[in-house]
Short mmCIF file of C-alpha atoms in Angstrom, two decimals:
data_model
loop_
_atom_site.label_atom_id
_atom_site.label_comp_id
_atom_site.label_asym_id
_atom_site.label_seq_id
_atom_site.Cartn_x
_atom_site.Cartn_y
_atom_site.Cartn_z
CA UNK A 1 -1.20 33.76 103.70
CA UNK A 2 -4.27 33.70 105.87
CA UNK A 3 -7.37 31.78 104.80
CA UNK A 4 -10.71 32.13 106.57
CA UNK A 5 -13.54 29.64 106.10
CA UNK A 6 -17.07 30.38 107.23
CA UNK A 7 -20.10 28.14 107.71
CA UNK A 8 -22.95 27.93 107.03
CA UNK A 9 -23.43 30.04 103.92
CA UNK A 10 -27.13 30.45 104.70
CA UNK A 11 -29.02 30.12 107.96
CA UNK A 12 -32.74 30.40 108.59
CA UNK A 13 -34.13 30.58 112.12
CA UNK A 14 -37.42 31.35 113.80
CA UNK A 15 -37.66 34.59 115.71
CA UNK A 16 -36.52 34.03 119.28
CA UNK A 17 -34.24 31.11 118.43
CA UNK A 18 -30.44 31.25 118.56
CA UNK A 19 -28.11 31.44 115.57
CA UNK A 20 -24.51 30.25 115.46
CA UNK A 21 -21.98 31.00 112.72
CA UNK A 22 -18.57 29.35 112.73
CA UNK A 23 -15.24 30.34 111.21
CA UNK A 24 -11.81 28.78 111.01
CA UNK A 25 -8.53 30.45 110.17
CA UNK A 26 -5.23 29.07 109.00
CA UNK A 27 -2.47 31.32 110.35
CA UNK A 28 -1.77 30.99 114.06
CA UNK A 29 -0.21 34.49 114.02
CA UNK A 30 -3.61 36.12 113.46
CA UNK A 31 -4.55 38.03 116.59
CA UNK A 32 -7.75 39.99 115.98
CA UNK A 33 -11.12 38.59 114.94
CA UNK A 34 -13.97 40.98 114.16
CA UNK A 35 -17.49 40.20 113.00
CA UNK A 36 -19.33 42.44 110.57
CA UNK A 37 -23.01 42.71 109.66
CA UNK A 38 -23.90 43.86 106.18
CA UNK A 39 -27.40 44.92 105.22
CA UNK A 40 -28.50 45.17 101.62
CA UNK A 41 -26.88 48.09 99.84
CA UNK A 42 -24.80 49.09 102.85
CA UNK A 43 -21.19 48.77 103.89
CA UNK A 44 -20.21 46.21 106.55
CA UNK A 45 -20.66 47.35 110.15
CA UNK A 46 -18.67 45.98 113.07
CA UNK A 47 -20.89 44.24 115.62
CA UNK A 48 -18.36 42.58 117.91
CA UNK A 49 -14.70 41.65 117.96
CA UNK A 50 -12.31 39.54 119.99
CA UNK A 51 -8.57 39.56 120.46
CA UNK A 52 -6.36 36.54 120.77
CA UNK A 53 -5.76 36.97 124.50
CA UNK A 54 -9.47 36.52 125.25
CA UNK A 55 -11.59 33.38 124.95
CA UNK A 56 -15.08 34.86 124.99
CA UNK A 57 -16.78 38.22 124.74
CA UNK A 58 -20.44 39.14 125.09
CA UNK A 59 -22.46 42.20 124.20
CA UNK A 60 -26.16 41.90 125.00
CA UNK A 61 -27.59 39.27 122.61
CA UNK A 62 -24.32 38.76 120.75
CA UNK A 63 -21.33 36.71 121.88
CA UNK A 64 -18.13 35.55 120.25
CA UNK A 65 -15.91 32.67 121.31
CA UNK A 66 -12.33 31.99 120.25
CA UNK A 67 -10.41 28.72 120.41
CA UNK A 68 -6.81 29.55 119.51
CA UNK A 69 -5.63 25.97 119.71
CA UNK A 70 -8.19 24.80 117.18
CA UNK A 71 -8.02 28.09 115.25
CA UNK A 72 -11.73 28.64 115.15
CA UNK A 73 -14.12 31.30 116.38
CA UNK A 74 -17.88 31.55 116.48
CA UNK A 75 -20.63 34.15 116.60
CA UNK A 76 -23.67 33.45 118.74
CA UNK A 77 -26.87 35.49 118.48
CA UNK A 78 -29.55 34.73 121.04
CA UNK A 79 -33.24 35.70 120.97
CA UNK A 80 -33.02 36.52 117.28
CA UNK A 81 -35.21 39.24 115.84
CA UNK A 82 -36.25 39.97 112.23
CA UNK A 83 -33.90 42.96 112.17
CA UNK A 84 -30.99 40.56 112.70
CA UNK A 85 -31.56 39.38 109.11
CA UNK A 86 -28.45 40.32 107.12
CA UNK A 87 -25.18 38.89 105.82
CA UNK A 88 -22.58 38.29 108.52
CA UNK A 89 -18.85 38.15 107.83
CA UNK A 90 -16.09 36.92 110.08
CA UNK A 91 -12.53 38.12 109.58
CA UNK A 92 -9.02 37.54 110.85
CA UNK A 93 -6.21 40.07 110.93
CA UNK A 94 -2.78 39.16 109.68
CA UNK A 95 -0.07 41.73 108.90
CA UNK A 96 -2.59 44.53 109.49
CA UNK A 97 -4.98 43.22 106.82
CA UNK A 98 -8.45 41.87 107.41
CA UNK A 99 -9.06 38.60 105.57
CA UNK A 100 -12.77 37.86 105.37
CA UNK A 101 -14.81 34.71 105.35
CA UNK A 102 -17.29 34.20 102.53
CA UNK A 103 -20.30 35.34 104.56
CA UNK A 104 -23.45 33.86 106.08
CA UNK A 105 -26.88 35.03 105.00
CA UNK A 106 -29.06 34.94 108.12
CA UNK A 107 -32.82 35.05 107.76
CA UNK A 108 -34.98 35.40 110.85
CA UNK A 109 -38.62 34.54 110.26
CA UNK A 110 -41.28 36.14 112.47
CA UNK B 1 -17.12 63.82 108.59
CA UNK B 2 -18.35 61.22 111.03
CA UNK B 3 -17.65 58.19 108.87
CA UNK B 4 -15.78 56.94 105.83
CA UNK B 5 -17.08 58.76 102.77
CA UNK B 6 -16.94 57.32 99.26
CA UNK B 7 -17.79 58.80 95.89
CA UNK B 8 -19.41 58.24 93.54
CA UNK B 9 -21.96 55.99 95.18
CA UNK B 10 -22.89 54.58 91.78
CA UNK B 11 -20.98 54.60 88.51
CA UNK B 12 -21.90 53.12 85.14
CA UNK B 13 -19.12 53.12 82.60
CA UNK B 14 -18.46 51.69 79.18
CA UNK B 15 -16.02 48.86 78.73
CA UNK B 16 -12.55 50.19 78.03
CA UNK B 17 -13.00 53.48 79.87
CA UNK B 18 -11.01 54.48 82.96
CA UNK B 19 -12.73 55.14 86.29
CA UNK B 20 -11.64 56.82 89.52
CA UNK B 21 -13.20 56.06 92.88
CA UNK B 22 -12.59 58.34 95.83
CA UNK B 23 -12.38 57.64 99.56
CA UNK B 24 -12.31 60.12 102.44
CA UNK B 25 -11.30 58.22 105.59
CA UNK B 26 -12.30 59.15 109.12
CA UNK B 27 -10.26 62.14 110.26
CA UNK B 28 -7.07 61.08 112.01
CA UNK B 29 -7.12 57.50 110.76
CA UNK B 30 -3.71 56.53 109.42
CA UNK B 31 -4.68 53.17 107.94
CA UNK B 32 -6.78 52.97 104.78
CA UNK B 33 -7.99 49.87 102.93
CA UNK B 34 -9.71 49.09 99.64
CA UNK B 35 -11.79 45.95 99.22
CA UNK B 36 -13.87 44.64 96.32
CA UNK B 37 -17.16 42.82 96.72
CA UNK B 38 -18.73 41.12 93.71
CA UNK B 39 -22.48 40.50 93.74
CA UNK B 40 -23.37 38.10 96.53
CA UNK B 41 -19.74 37.42 97.31
CA UNK B 42 -17.31 38.08 100.13
CA UNK B 43 -14.84 40.92 100.50
CA UNK B 44 -11.62 40.68 98.51
CA UNK B 45 -8.63 42.65 99.80
CA UNK B 46 -7.10 45.00 97.22
CA UNK B 47 -4.65 47.43 98.83
CA UNK B 48 -3.63 48.81 102.24
CA UNK B 49 -2.04 52.15 103.15
CA UNK B 50 -0.47 52.80 106.57
CA UNK B 51 0.91 56.25 107.27
CA UNK B 52 3.97 56.99 105.15
CA UNK B 53 4.89 53.35 104.61
CA UNK B 54 4.90 51.79 101.16
CA UNK B 55 1.38 50.45 100.44
CA UNK B 56 0.63 46.74 100.47
CA UNK B 57 -0.58 46.15 96.92
CA UNK B 58 -0.65 42.39 97.13
CA UNK B 59 -4.40 42.15 96.45
CA UNK B 60 -4.60 44.19 93.26
CA UNK B 61 -5.91 41.78 90.59
CA UNK B 62 -4.05 43.24 87.61
CA UNK B 63 -1.90 46.17 86.53
CA UNK B 64 -5.05 47.95 85.39
CA UNK B 65 -5.73 48.66 89.07
CA UNK B 66 -3.82 51.30 91.02
CA UNK B 67 -4.40 53.46 94.07
CA UNK B 68 -2.92 56.56 95.59
CA UNK B 69 -3.25 58.23 98.93
CA UNK B 70 -2.39 61.92 98.94
CA UNK B 71 -1.26 63.70 102.09
CA UNK B 72 -2.03 60.66 104.20
CA UNK B 73 -5.76 61.24 103.88
CA UNK B 74 -7.87 60.98 100.72
CA UNK B 75 -7.36 57.96 98.50
CA UNK B 76 -8.24 57.33 94.86
CA UNK B 77 -8.63 53.89 93.33
CA UNK B 78 -8.16 53.94 89.56
CA UNK B 79 -9.24 51.19 87.19
CA UNK B 80 -7.92 51.57 83.66
CA UNK B 81 -9.49 50.02 80.56
CA UNK B 82 -12.41 48.66 82.55
CA UNK B 83 -13.74 45.17 81.82
CA UNK B 84 -17.16 43.72 82.60
CA UNK B 85 -15.65 41.52 85.31
CA UNK B 86 -14.63 44.71 87.16
CA UNK B 87 -18.32 45.29 87.98
CA UNK B 88 -18.56 45.15 91.77
CA UNK B 89 -18.88 47.24 94.90
CA UNK B 90 -15.60 48.86 95.87
CA UNK B 91 -15.42 49.38 99.62
CA UNK B 92 -13.03 51.67 101.41
CA UNK B 93 -12.23 51.36 105.12
CA UNK B 94 -10.03 53.13 107.65
CA UNK B 95 -8.69 52.67 111.16
CA UNK B 96 -6.48 54.49 113.69
CA UNK B 97 -3.47 52.39 112.92
CA UNK B 98 -3.39 48.87 111.67
CA UNK B 99 -3.50 45.62 113.50
CA UNK B 100 -6.13 45.16 116.17
CA UNK B 101 -7.89 48.47 115.75
CA UNK B 102 -11.49 48.71 114.67
CA UNK B 103 -11.80 49.07 110.92
CA UNK B 104 -14.71 51.19 109.71
CA UNK B 105 -16.18 50.79 106.25
CA UNK B 106 -17.79 53.27 103.91
CA UNK B 107 -21.00 52.52 102.02
CA UNK B 108 -19.12 51.59 98.87
CA UNK B 109 -19.00 52.65 95.24
CA UNK B 110 -21.15 50.46 92.99
CA UNK B 111 -19.39 50.10 89.64
CA UNK B 112 -21.16 48.69 86.61
CA UNK B 113 -19.21 48.17 83.39
CA UNK B 114 -21.43 47.82 80.32
#
């Protein structure tokens, strides 16, 4: 089955700096890669996603890149703000199921 | 409703008791998922329903766990003879169909087994 690895597990940045979170997946048949943000006590919320026929997607301060050959994808947050502090999860879809990475706790210090 | 609705939001139960957790998906969504999230951990897939197809139960951790989806809408996750290790947040999610469609999560049901 699919296995998703995510790094780093924790990330601390200064406000205004960029943050990068990286994930790898094992099954080349996976074709959909969403990123979720989870705040304390809340359910995960989708922030951006990418499909396997696209290499990069951007939405304001957030971008995601996908390298199908290497089977890895990354989340890039620019000009970080304190409200970006949360746990971020990557995921890969195989057989209609989302398999999640283990999460990255991002802390943005003012 | 506008989003995925779960109840109860919090549940404390004694070890050995049965619990039922309910999920109301977004109206019209045919795919429904249950995930479990232990404290500070990632999301563990439990079960997936898609329309009238047989559910994918491959993630259920033991035969004490079961789930139903009645009328293609509301789903109930049942945990029998609860154990302390069952303490976790149980998250429900739904989407229009399956693969490649945005999956929306509820706020979760926090289960504590004492």
